[in-house]
C-alpha cells in the first residue's frame, strides 16, 4: 500500500474513509502526517512575499528616472506647441509715484466782526485781490469816536496834573504821595486812550494777508452781530496740492523731491514735496503728503484755483525694466501677474513682474532678466515647464519692438 494514499486503517471496514485520515477523525480536523510534499506550498508563498518586499524596497532607495517633457512627447507622439518669441532687452526706467490729489490754498482765513453795529461803507467787491491790511468795510464808529475823544481829553488833563505835581514836589510844596497819585492817573489815562483807539479800530474790517476775497456779502446799512462771519480771504501763492502716499512707497520719498503736477483744467506746474506725513491713516494705511508750487497771479491771467483735482508724479528710483504690450501679461493659478518666456532649453518659464509705469502703447515691467525671449503669440496655450517650438516673431516697428529705442 502506498504511504501517500493511506496513513491509518479506518473503522469499521464496511465504511470507507478518505485516504490520509486518522481513523475515525472529523474531516475538519484532518492532518497530513506522512506526506513531506504537503509542506512546500507555505514555503513557496513566503519566498514570493520576500521577493515582493525586496522589490518594493529597491524602488524606494533607487527611484526611477523622472520622465522629461521630451520623453513624454516621444512617448505620446504629440508635437511641441509652436510659439512666436522675440528677444527683449531691459533698459533703465525711472520708477514714479503717481497719485491723485486736490489743490488747496496756502492760507485760508474767515473774518468775523469784532463788534455789533451797522455797516458804514464797503471798500472792495467780492472776488477782488487784496493786500495785507487793506480796508474791506467799516462799521458805524459814532460811539467809538466819542469814547476816543473823551480818552484823549482825559489824557491831556492827567498830563497837566502830573506836570504841576512834579513842579510842586520839586519846590517842596507838595508831598510824595500827591506826586504818585498824579503819576498813576497819567498811566490810567494812557491805557484808556489805547483802549479807545483799539475799539475804534474794531469798526474797520481789513485783510489779514494778501490774497483773494473769496466770500464777502456786506452792504452799506446792514447790521452785523459781534462774532458773525463777514468775509473770507484765501492766499493761492504758493499753492498746496495734497495727496496720499501708499505705505509700500513711503520709504522711497524724501521731502524736497521735485514733483510734476497736472491739473484737471489743463494747467501744469512743477513743485517740490513740502510735507510728508509720519503717521499712517488708520483706515487706508496711507501717508498724507503735500506739494508746494509757485502760483503767481499776473494781471492778465488768473492763478491756478484751489479745490480742483490734480495728478501728481514724483520720481522714486531707477530700475531695469522691459517695455511690452499689456496683452503679454498673464496670471498664474495663484493670481500672480507675470509674463511667459522661453529659456535656452525651449521650456516655458513664468516670471512674476511688477508694472513700473504705463504708457499709451505699452507698459514697463521689472523683475525679469536683462535679456530674455518673450512669448508674443501662443502664450495662452502653454504652461510653465512645457517644451515648445519657438519661432522668431515677425519684425515689428515702433516702441513695442523692444526697449532699445527707449534708451
Short mmCIF file of C-alpha atoms in Angstrom, two decimals:
data_model
loop_
_atom_site.label_atom_id
_atom_site.label_comp_id
_atom_site.label_asym_id
_atom_site.label_seq_id
_atom_site.Cartn_x
_atom_site.Cartn_y
_atom_site.Cartn_z
CA UNK A 1 0.00 0.00 0.00
CA UNK A 2 1.27 3.46 -0.90
CA UNK A 3 2.22 5.76 2.10
CA UNK A 4 0.72 8.78 0.48
CA UNK A 5 -2.56 7.02 -0.02
CA UNK A 6 -3.30 5.74 3.50
CA UNK A 7 -1.92 6.73 6.92
CA UNK A 8 -4.23 4.57 9.08
CA UNK A 9 -6.94 1.93 8.87
CA UNK A 10 -10.42 3.33 9.28
CA UNK A 11 -13.08 1.58 11.48
CA UNK A 12 -15.43 -0.07 10.67
CA UNK A 13 -14.18 -1.80 7.49
CA UNK A 14 -17.57 -1.55 5.81
CA UNK A 15 -17.34 2.31 5.81
CA UNK A 16 -14.52 3.50 3.55
CA UNK A 17 -12.56 6.56 4.84
CA UNK A 18 -10.73 9.19 2.88
CA UNK A 19 -7.06 8.43 2.38
CA UNK A 20 -4.60 10.06 4.77
CA UNK A 21 -7.17 10.50 7.56
CA UNK A 22 -6.51 9.30 11.07
CA UNK A 23 -9.04 6.63 11.80
CA UNK A 24 -12.45 7.99 12.73
CA UNK A 25 -11.27 11.62 12.74
CA UNK A 26 -13.59 14.50 11.79
CA UNK A 27 -12.87 15.81 8.26
CA UNK A 28 -12.36 19.31 9.68
CA UNK A 29 -9.51 18.05 11.77
CA UNK A 30 -7.65 16.09 9.08
CA UNK A 31 -3.87 16.28 9.33
CA UNK A 32 -1.29 15.12 6.84
CA UNK A 33 1.39 13.46 8.91
CA UNK A 34 3.28 11.37 6.45
CA UNK A 35 3.50 13.46 3.19
CA UNK A 36 6.59 15.79 3.18
CA UNK A 37 5.49 17.43 -0.10
CA UNK A 38 2.48 18.93 1.74
CA UNK A 39 4.86 21.41 3.49
CA UNK A 40 6.15 23.11 0.20
CA UNK A 41 3.22 25.42 -0.57
CA UNK A 42 3.70 27.58 2.61
CA UNK A 43 7.43 27.88 1.91
CA UNK A 44 6.79 28.94 -1.65
CA UNK A 45 4.34 31.66 -0.50
CA UNK A 46 6.88 33.01 1.99
CA UNK A 47 9.56 33.19 -0.71
CA UNK A 48 7.23 35.09 -3.05
CA UNK A 49 6.38 37.61 -0.29
CA UNK A 50 10.07 38.14 0.44
CA UNK A 51 10.81 38.83 -3.22
CA UNK A 52 7.98 41.41 -3.37
CA UNK A 53 9.24 43.20 -0.25
CA UNK A 54 12.78 43.40 -1.65
CA UNK A 55 11.49 44.71 -4.98
CA UNK A 56 9.47 47.46 -3.30
CA UNK A 57 12.41 48.45 -1.09
CA UNK A 58 14.69 48.77 -4.11
CA UNK A 59 12.16 51.13 -5.70
CA UNK A 60 12.25 53.40 -2.65
CA UNK A 61 16.04 53.56 -2.47
CA UNK A 62 16.68 53.94 -6.22
CA UNK A 63 13.62 55.75 -7.69
CA UNK A 64 13.04 55.60 -11.37
CA UNK A 65 14.43 58.42 -13.50
CA UNK A 66 11.88 61.26 -13.97
CA UNK A 67 10.07 61.41 -17.20
CA UNK A 68 11.03 64.56 -19.10
CA UNK A 69 8.85 66.57 -21.40
CA UNK A 70 10.89 65.26 -24.33
CA UNK A 71 10.25 61.70 -23.19
CA UNK A 72 6.55 62.44 -22.85
CA UNK A 73 6.48 63.96 -26.31
CA UNK A 74 8.34 60.99 -27.78
CA UNK A 75 6.13 58.51 -25.92
CA UNK A 76 2.85 60.22 -26.72
CA UNK A 77 3.84 61.24 -30.19
CA UNK A 78 2.50 64.82 -29.60
CA UNK A 79 4.47 67.58 -31.27
CA UNK A 80 5.51 70.60 -29.08
CA UNK A 81 3.36 73.69 -29.43
CA UNK A 82 4.77 76.32 -31.75
CA UNK A 83 5.02 79.82 -30.23
CA UNK A 84 6.34 83.13 -31.53
CA UNK A 85 9.12 84.72 -29.50
CA UNK A 86 11.22 87.85 -29.65
CA UNK A 87 14.27 88.99 -27.76
CA UNK A 88 13.69 91.76 -25.23
CA UNK A 89 16.42 93.89 -23.67
CA UNK A 90 15.97 95.73 -20.36
CA UNK A 91 16.55 99.47 -20.17
CA UNK A 92 16.84 101.90 -17.23
CA UNK A 93 13.49 103.45 -16.35
CA UNK A 94 12.61 105.95 -13.63
CA UNK A 95 10.05 104.45 -11.29
CA UNK A 96 7.39 107.04 -10.48
CA UNK A 97 4.90 107.52 -7.70
CA UNK A 98 1.61 108.52 -9.32
CA UNK A 99 -1.25 109.75 -7.17
CA UNK A 100 -4.47 111.73 -7.31
CA UNK A 101 -4.73 114.88 -5.23
CA UNK A 102 -6.51 118.19 -4.80
CA UNK A 103 -5.25 121.77 -4.71
CA UNK A 104 -5.60 123.85 -1.55
CA UNK A 105 -4.85 127.49 -0.68
CA UNK A 106 -1.72 128.16 1.30
CA UNK A 107 -3.68 130.31 3.74
CA UNK A 108 -7.43 130.48 4.34
CA UNK A 109 -8.99 132.86 6.88
CA UNK A 110 -12.59 133.62 7.81
CA UNK A 111 -13.03 137.18 9.14
CA UNK A 112 -15.56 137.88 11.92
CA UNK A 113 -16.99 141.14 13.21
CA UNK A 114 -15.35 142.27 16.46
CA UNK A 115 -18.33 144.44 17.40
CA UNK A 116 -22.01 144.83 16.67
CA UNK A 117 -23.16 147.69 14.50
CA UNK A 118 -24.34 148.93 11.14
CA UNK A 119 -22.13 148.81 8.07
CA UNK A 120 -20.97 152.32 7.25
CA UNK A 121 -19.11 151.64 3.99
CA UNK A 122 -17.80 148.87 1.73
CA UNK A 123 -14.41 149.40 0.07
CA UNK A 124 -13.99 146.33 -2.20
CA UNK A 125 -16.06 143.81 -4.13
CA UNK A 126 -16.30 140.07 -3.70
CA UNK A 127 -13.58 138.22 -5.64
CA UNK A 128 -11.13 141.13 -5.66
CA UNK A 129 -7.46 140.69 -4.94
CA UNK A 130 -6.50 142.44 -1.69
CA UNK A 131 -3.26 143.29 0.09
CA UNK A 132 -2.40 142.73 3.72
CA UNK A 133 -4.08 145.41 5.90
CA UNK A 134 -6.31 146.71 3.10
CA UNK A 135 -9.69 148.08 4.26
CA UNK A 136 -12.63 145.90 3.24
CA UNK A 137 -15.52 147.58 5.10
CA UNK A 138 -16.19 149.75 8.15
CA UNK A 139 -18.95 149.88 10.77
CA UNK A 140 -20.62 152.98 12.22
CA UNK A 141 -18.00 154.47 14.59
CA UNK A 142 -20.14 157.14 16.32
CA UNK A 143 -19.95 155.82 19.87
CA UNK A 144 -16.34 154.67 19.46
CA UNK A 145 -15.34 158.11 18.16
CA UNK A 146 -16.89 159.82 21.20
CA UNK A 147 -15.13 157.41 23.52
CA UNK A 148 -11.84 158.17 21.81
CA UNK A 149 -12.38 161.94 22.25
CA UNK A 150 -13.09 161.52 25.96
CA UNK A 151 -9.99 159.37 26.37
CA UNK A 152 -7.83 161.96 24.63
CA UNK A 153 -9.21 164.74 26.87
CA UNK A 154 -8.61 162.67 29.99
CA UNK A 155 -5.03 162.09 28.93
CA UNK A 156 -4.42 165.84 28.48
CA UNK A 157 -5.83 166.57 31.92
CA UNK A 158 -3.74 163.82 33.50
CA UNK A 159 -0.59 165.11 31.83
CA UNK A 160 -1.21 168.65 33.17
CA UNK A 161 -1.86 167.36 36.67
CA UNK A 162 1.30 165.28 36.60
CA UNK A 163 3.38 168.22 35.36
CA UNK A 164 2.00 170.52 38.10
CA UNK A 165 2.54 167.93 40.84
CA UNK A 166 6.10 167.30 39.71
CA UNK A 167 6.92 171.03 39.82
CA UNK A 168 5.41 171.48 43.29
CA UNK A 169 7.22 168.42 44.58
CA UNK A 170 10.48 169.80 43.27
CA UNK A 171 9.92 173.05 45.24
CA UNK A 172 8.82 171.07 48.29
CA UNK A 173 5.30 172.40 48.16
CA UNK A 174 3.57 169.00 47.85
CA UNK A 175 4.04 165.52 49.20
CA UNK A 176 5.44 162.42 47.55
CA UNK A 177 2.02 160.80 47.78
CA UNK A 178 0.44 163.55 45.71
CA UNK A 179 3.08 163.10 43.02
CA UNK A 180 2.49 159.31 42.98
CA UNK A 181 -1.26 159.82 42.58
CA UNK A 182 -0.69 162.12 39.62
CA UNK A 183 1.67 159.61 38.04
CA UNK A 184 -0.88 156.79 38.42
CA UNK A 185 -3.66 158.93 36.93
CA UNK A 186 -1.48 159.64 33.92
CA UNK A 187 -0.84 155.91 33.37
CA UNK A 188 -4.57 155.15 33.56
CA UNK A 189 -5.35 157.89 31.04
CA UNK A 190 -2.82 156.48 28.60
CA UNK A 191 -4.33 152.98 28.93
CA UNK A 192 -7.84 154.33 28.38
CA UNK A 193 -6.71 156.12 25.24
CA UNK A 194 -5.13 152.94 23.86
CA UNK A 195 -8.34 151.00 24.55
CA UNK A 196 -10.43 153.68 22.85
CA UNK A 197 -8.23 153.61 19.79
CA UNK A 198 -8.43 149.80 19.65
CA UNK A 199 -12.20 149.98 20.00
CA UNK A 200 -12.38 152.42 17.11
CA UNK A 201 -10.11 150.18 15.03
CA UNK A 202 -12.58 147.33 15.51
CA UNK A 203 -15.00 149.21 13.31
CA UNK A 204 -12.60 148.65 10.39
CA UNK A 205 -12.61 145.22 8.69
CA UNK A 206 -9.23 144.68 6.99
CA UNK A 207 -7.50 141.85 5.09
CA UNK A 208 -5.14 139.81 7.32
CA UNK A 209 -2.85 138.92 4.40
CA UNK A 210 -2.57 139.32 0.64
CA UNK A 211 -4.96 137.12 -1.29
CA UNK A 212 -8.36 136.93 -2.90
CA UNK A 213 -11.67 137.92 -1.30
CA UNK A 214 -13.47 134.59 -1.65
CA UNK A 215 -16.59 135.43 0.42
CA UNK A 216 -17.90 138.95 1.10
CA UNK A 217 -21.57 139.90 1.22
CA UNK A 218 -21.65 143.12 3.30
CA UNK A 219 -23.73 146.06 2.07
CA UNK A 220 -23.94 149.59 3.49
CA UNK A 221 -26.57 149.90 6.20
CA UNK A 222 -26.66 146.18 7.02
CA UNK A 223 -26.46 145.27 10.70
CA UNK A 224 -23.90 142.71 11.84
CA UNK A 225 -23.60 140.95 15.16
CA UNK A 226 -20.34 140.68 17.05
CA UNK A 227 -18.64 137.40 16.07
CA UNK A 228 -20.58 136.98 12.81
CA UNK A 229 -18.59 135.84 9.73
CA UNK A 230 -18.32 138.75 7.31
CA UNK A 231 -15.57 137.76 4.82
CA UNK A 232 -13.18 135.01 3.74
CA UNK A 233 -9.72 135.61 2.29
CA UNK A 234 -7.61 132.90 0.60
CA UNK A 235 -3.96 133.05 -0.47
CA UNK A 236 -3.18 130.99 -3.59
CA UNK A 237 0.51 131.81 -3.98
CA UNK A 238 2.08 129.46 -3.20
CA UNK A 239 -0.47 126.72 -3.89
CA UNK A 240 -0.56 123.45 -1.94
CA UNK A 241 -1.52 120.12 -3.53
CA UNK A 242 -2.36 117.38 -1.03
CA UNK A 243 -2.40 113.64 -1.79
CA UNK A 244 -1.92 110.23 -0.17
CA UNK A 245 1.19 108.03 -0.38
CA UNK A 246 0.78 104.20 -0.19
CA UNK A 247 2.67 102.65 2.71
CA UNK A 248 4.88 100.48 0.47
CA UNK A 249 6.19 103.62 -1.32
CA UNK A 250 6.58 105.88 1.73
CA UNK A 251 10.21 104.92 2.33
CA UNK A 252 11.29 105.93 -1.18
CA UNK A 253 10.11 109.55 -0.82
CA UNK A 254 12.11 112.44 0.58
CA UNK A 255 11.00 115.98 1.41
CA UNK A 256 12.19 118.42 -1.23
CA UNK A 257 11.82 115.98 -4.13
CA UNK A 258 10.72 117.53 -7.43
CA UNK A 259 7.12 116.74 -8.39
CA UNK A 260 5.20 117.24 -11.62
CA UNK A 261 1.57 118.29 -11.15
CA UNK A 262 -1.08 118.27 -13.87
CA UNK A 263 -4.46 119.73 -13.03
CA UNK A 264 -7.82 118.67 -14.39
CA UNK A 265 -8.35 122.07 -16.02
CA UNK A 266 -5.27 121.52 -18.20
CA UNK A 267 -2.77 123.58 -16.20
CA UNK A 268 0.52 122.00 -15.19
CA UNK A 269 3.30 123.09 -12.87
CA UNK A 270 6.43 121.85 -11.15
CA UNK A 271 6.75 121.94 -7.38
CA UNK A 272 8.55 120.31 -4.50
CA UNK A 273 7.45 117.86 -1.86
CA UNK A 274 6.99 120.18 1.14
CA UNK A 275 5.34 117.81 3.62
CA UNK A 276 5.47 114.05 4.19
CA UNK A 277 3.41 112.55 6.98
CA UNK A 278 5.00 110.41 9.68
CA UNK A 279 1.84 108.60 10.81
CA UNK A 280 -0.35 106.47 8.52
CA UNK A 281 -4.09 106.90 8.48
CA UNK A 282 -5.84 104.09 10.33
CA UNK A 283 -8.43 103.33 7.64
CA UNK A 284 -6.27 103.46 4.48
CA UNK A 285 -2.74 102.86 5.85
CA UNK A 286 -1.52 105.69 3.65
CA UNK A 287 0.50 108.79 4.49
CA UNK A 288 -0.51 112.40 3.88
CA UNK A 289 1.79 114.44 1.65
CA UNK A 290 1.81 117.89 0.07
CA UNK A 291 3.49 119.53 -2.90
CA UNK A 292 4.10 123.29 -2.80
CA UNK A 293 4.29 125.18 -6.09
CA UNK A 294 4.52 128.81 -7.17
CA UNK A 295 1.21 130.21 -8.34
CA UNK A 296 1.62 133.85 -9.34
CA UNK A 297 -1.35 135.94 -10.35
CA UNK A 298 -0.39 138.04 -13.40
CA UNK A 299 -2.54 140.99 -14.31
CA UNK A 300 -3.91 139.34 -17.44
CA UNK A 301 -4.49 135.83 -16.09
CA UNK A 302 -5.87 134.06 -13.05
CA UNK A 303 -3.83 131.78 -10.78
CA UNK A 304 -4.49 128.07 -10.57
CA UNK A 305 -7.58 127.81 -8.36
CA UNK A 306 -7.92 125.81 -5.18
CA UNK A 307 -10.14 122.76 -4.88
CA UNK A 308 -9.52 121.19 -8.32
CA UNK A 309 -8.29 117.64 -8.92
CA UNK A 310 -4.67 117.05 -9.81
CA UNK A 311 -2.37 114.21 -10.83
CA UNK A 312 0.99 114.12 -9.09
CA UNK A 313 4.10 112.32 -10.36
CA UNK A 314 7.16 112.04 -8.10
CA UNK A 315 10.31 110.15 -9.22
CA UNK A 316 11.36 107.38 -6.81
CA UNK A 317 14.35 105.50 -8.25
CA UNK A 318 15.78 103.99 -11.44
CA UNK A 319 15.17 100.30 -12.23
CA UNK A 320 15.85 97.95 -15.13
CA UNK A 321 12.60 97.27 -16.96
CA UNK A 322 11.24 95.80 -20.19
CA UNK A 323 8.72 97.53 -22.44
CA UNK A 324 5.99 95.23 -23.75
CA UNK A 325 2.38 95.06 -24.76
CA UNK A 326 -0.16 94.57 -21.94
CA UNK A 327 -1.51 91.61 -23.95
CA UNK A 328 1.62 89.65 -22.97
CA UNK A 329 0.75 89.82 -19.27
CA UNK A 330 -0.97 86.82 -17.72
CA UNK A 331 -1.93 85.39 -14.33
CA UNK A 332 -0.79 82.12 -12.82
CA UNK A 333 -3.01 79.79 -10.80
CA UNK A 334 -2.38 81.87 -7.67
CA UNK A 335 -3.41 85.09 -9.41
CA UNK A 336 0.14 86.47 -9.65
CA UNK A 337 0.80 88.82 -12.55
CA UNK A 338 3.68 87.78 -14.81
CA UNK A 339 4.89 87.01 -18.31
CA UNK A 340 5.87 83.82 -20.13
CA UNK A 341 9.23 83.41 -21.81
CA UNK A 342 11.33 80.59 -23.28
CA UNK A 343 14.67 79.53 -21.77
CA UNK A 344 17.70 78.02 -23.51
CA UNK A 345 16.12 74.54 -23.33
CA UNK A 346 12.98 75.79 -25.11
CA UNK A 347 10.92 75.42 -21.95
CA UNK A 348 8.22 77.86 -20.92
CA UNK A 349 9.12 79.97 -17.87
CA UNK A 350 6.57 82.05 -15.95
CA UNK A 351 8.13 85.04 -14.15
CA UNK A 352 6.22 87.39 -11.82
CA UNK A 353 6.59 91.07 -12.76
CA UNK A 354 5.77 94.49 -11.36
CA UNK A 355 4.40 97.25 -13.54
CA UNK A 356 6.76 100.21 -13.25
CA UNK A 357 4.75 102.62 -15.38
CA UNK A 358 2.10 102.58 -18.07
CA UNK A 359 2.11 104.39 -21.38
CA UNK A 360 -0.31 104.69 -24.24
CA UNK A 361 1.09 101.78 -26.27
CA UNK A 362 2.58 99.53 -23.60
CA UNK A 363 3.85 99.05 -20.08
CA UNK A 364 7.26 98.92 -18.42
CA UNK A 365 7.70 95.90 -16.14
CA UNK A 366 10.50 94.93 -13.77
CA UNK A 367 11.52 91.64 -12.19
CA UNK A 368 12.90 90.00 -15.35
CA UNK A 369 16.38 89.12 -16.52
CA UNK A 370 18.20 91.77 -18.53
CA UNK A 371 17.68 89.76 -21.72
CA UNK A 372 15.15 87.04 -22.48
CA UNK A 373 12.91 85.59 -25.18
CA UNK A 374 9.33 86.75 -24.67
CA UNK A 375 6.46 84.66 -25.99
CA UNK A 376 4.45 87.06 -28.13
CA UNK A 377 2.00 84.63 -29.76
CA UNK A 378 0.65 81.43 -28.22
CA UNK A 379 1.31 82.16 -24.55
CA UNK A 380 -2.28 81.30 -23.70
CA UNK A 381 -1.86 77.71 -24.95
CA UNK A 382 1.26 76.74 -22.98
CA UNK A 383 2.11 76.32 -19.31
CA UNK A 384 5.27 76.74 -17.28
CA UNK A 385 7.71 73.85 -17.77
CA UNK A 386 6.27 72.81 -21.11
CA UNK A 387 8.67 72.27 -24.03
CA UNK A 388 7.71 74.37 -27.05
CA UNK A 389 8.95 75.01 -30.55
CA UNK A 390 9.95 78.70 -30.60
CA UNK A 391 9.99 80.68 -33.80
CA UNK A 392 11.12 84.25 -34.31
CA UNK A 393 8.30 86.75 -34.36
CA UNK A 394 8.00 89.00 -37.38
CA UNK A 395 9.98 92.20 -37.13
CA UNK A 396 7.89 94.95 -35.56
CA UNK A 397 8.16 98.67 -35.63
CA UNK A 398 7.54 101.33 -33.09
CA UNK A 399 8.08 101.21 -29.39
CA UNK A 400 6.73 97.68 -28.98
CA UNK A 401 9.69 96.39 -30.95
CA UNK A 402 11.90 96.46 -27.86
CA UNK A 403 13.41 98.59 -25.20
CA UNK A 404 16.42 99.57 -27.24
CA UNK A 405 14.53 102.54 -28.69
CA UNK A 406 13.82 103.73 -25.15
CA UNK A 407 17.42 104.24 -24.06
#
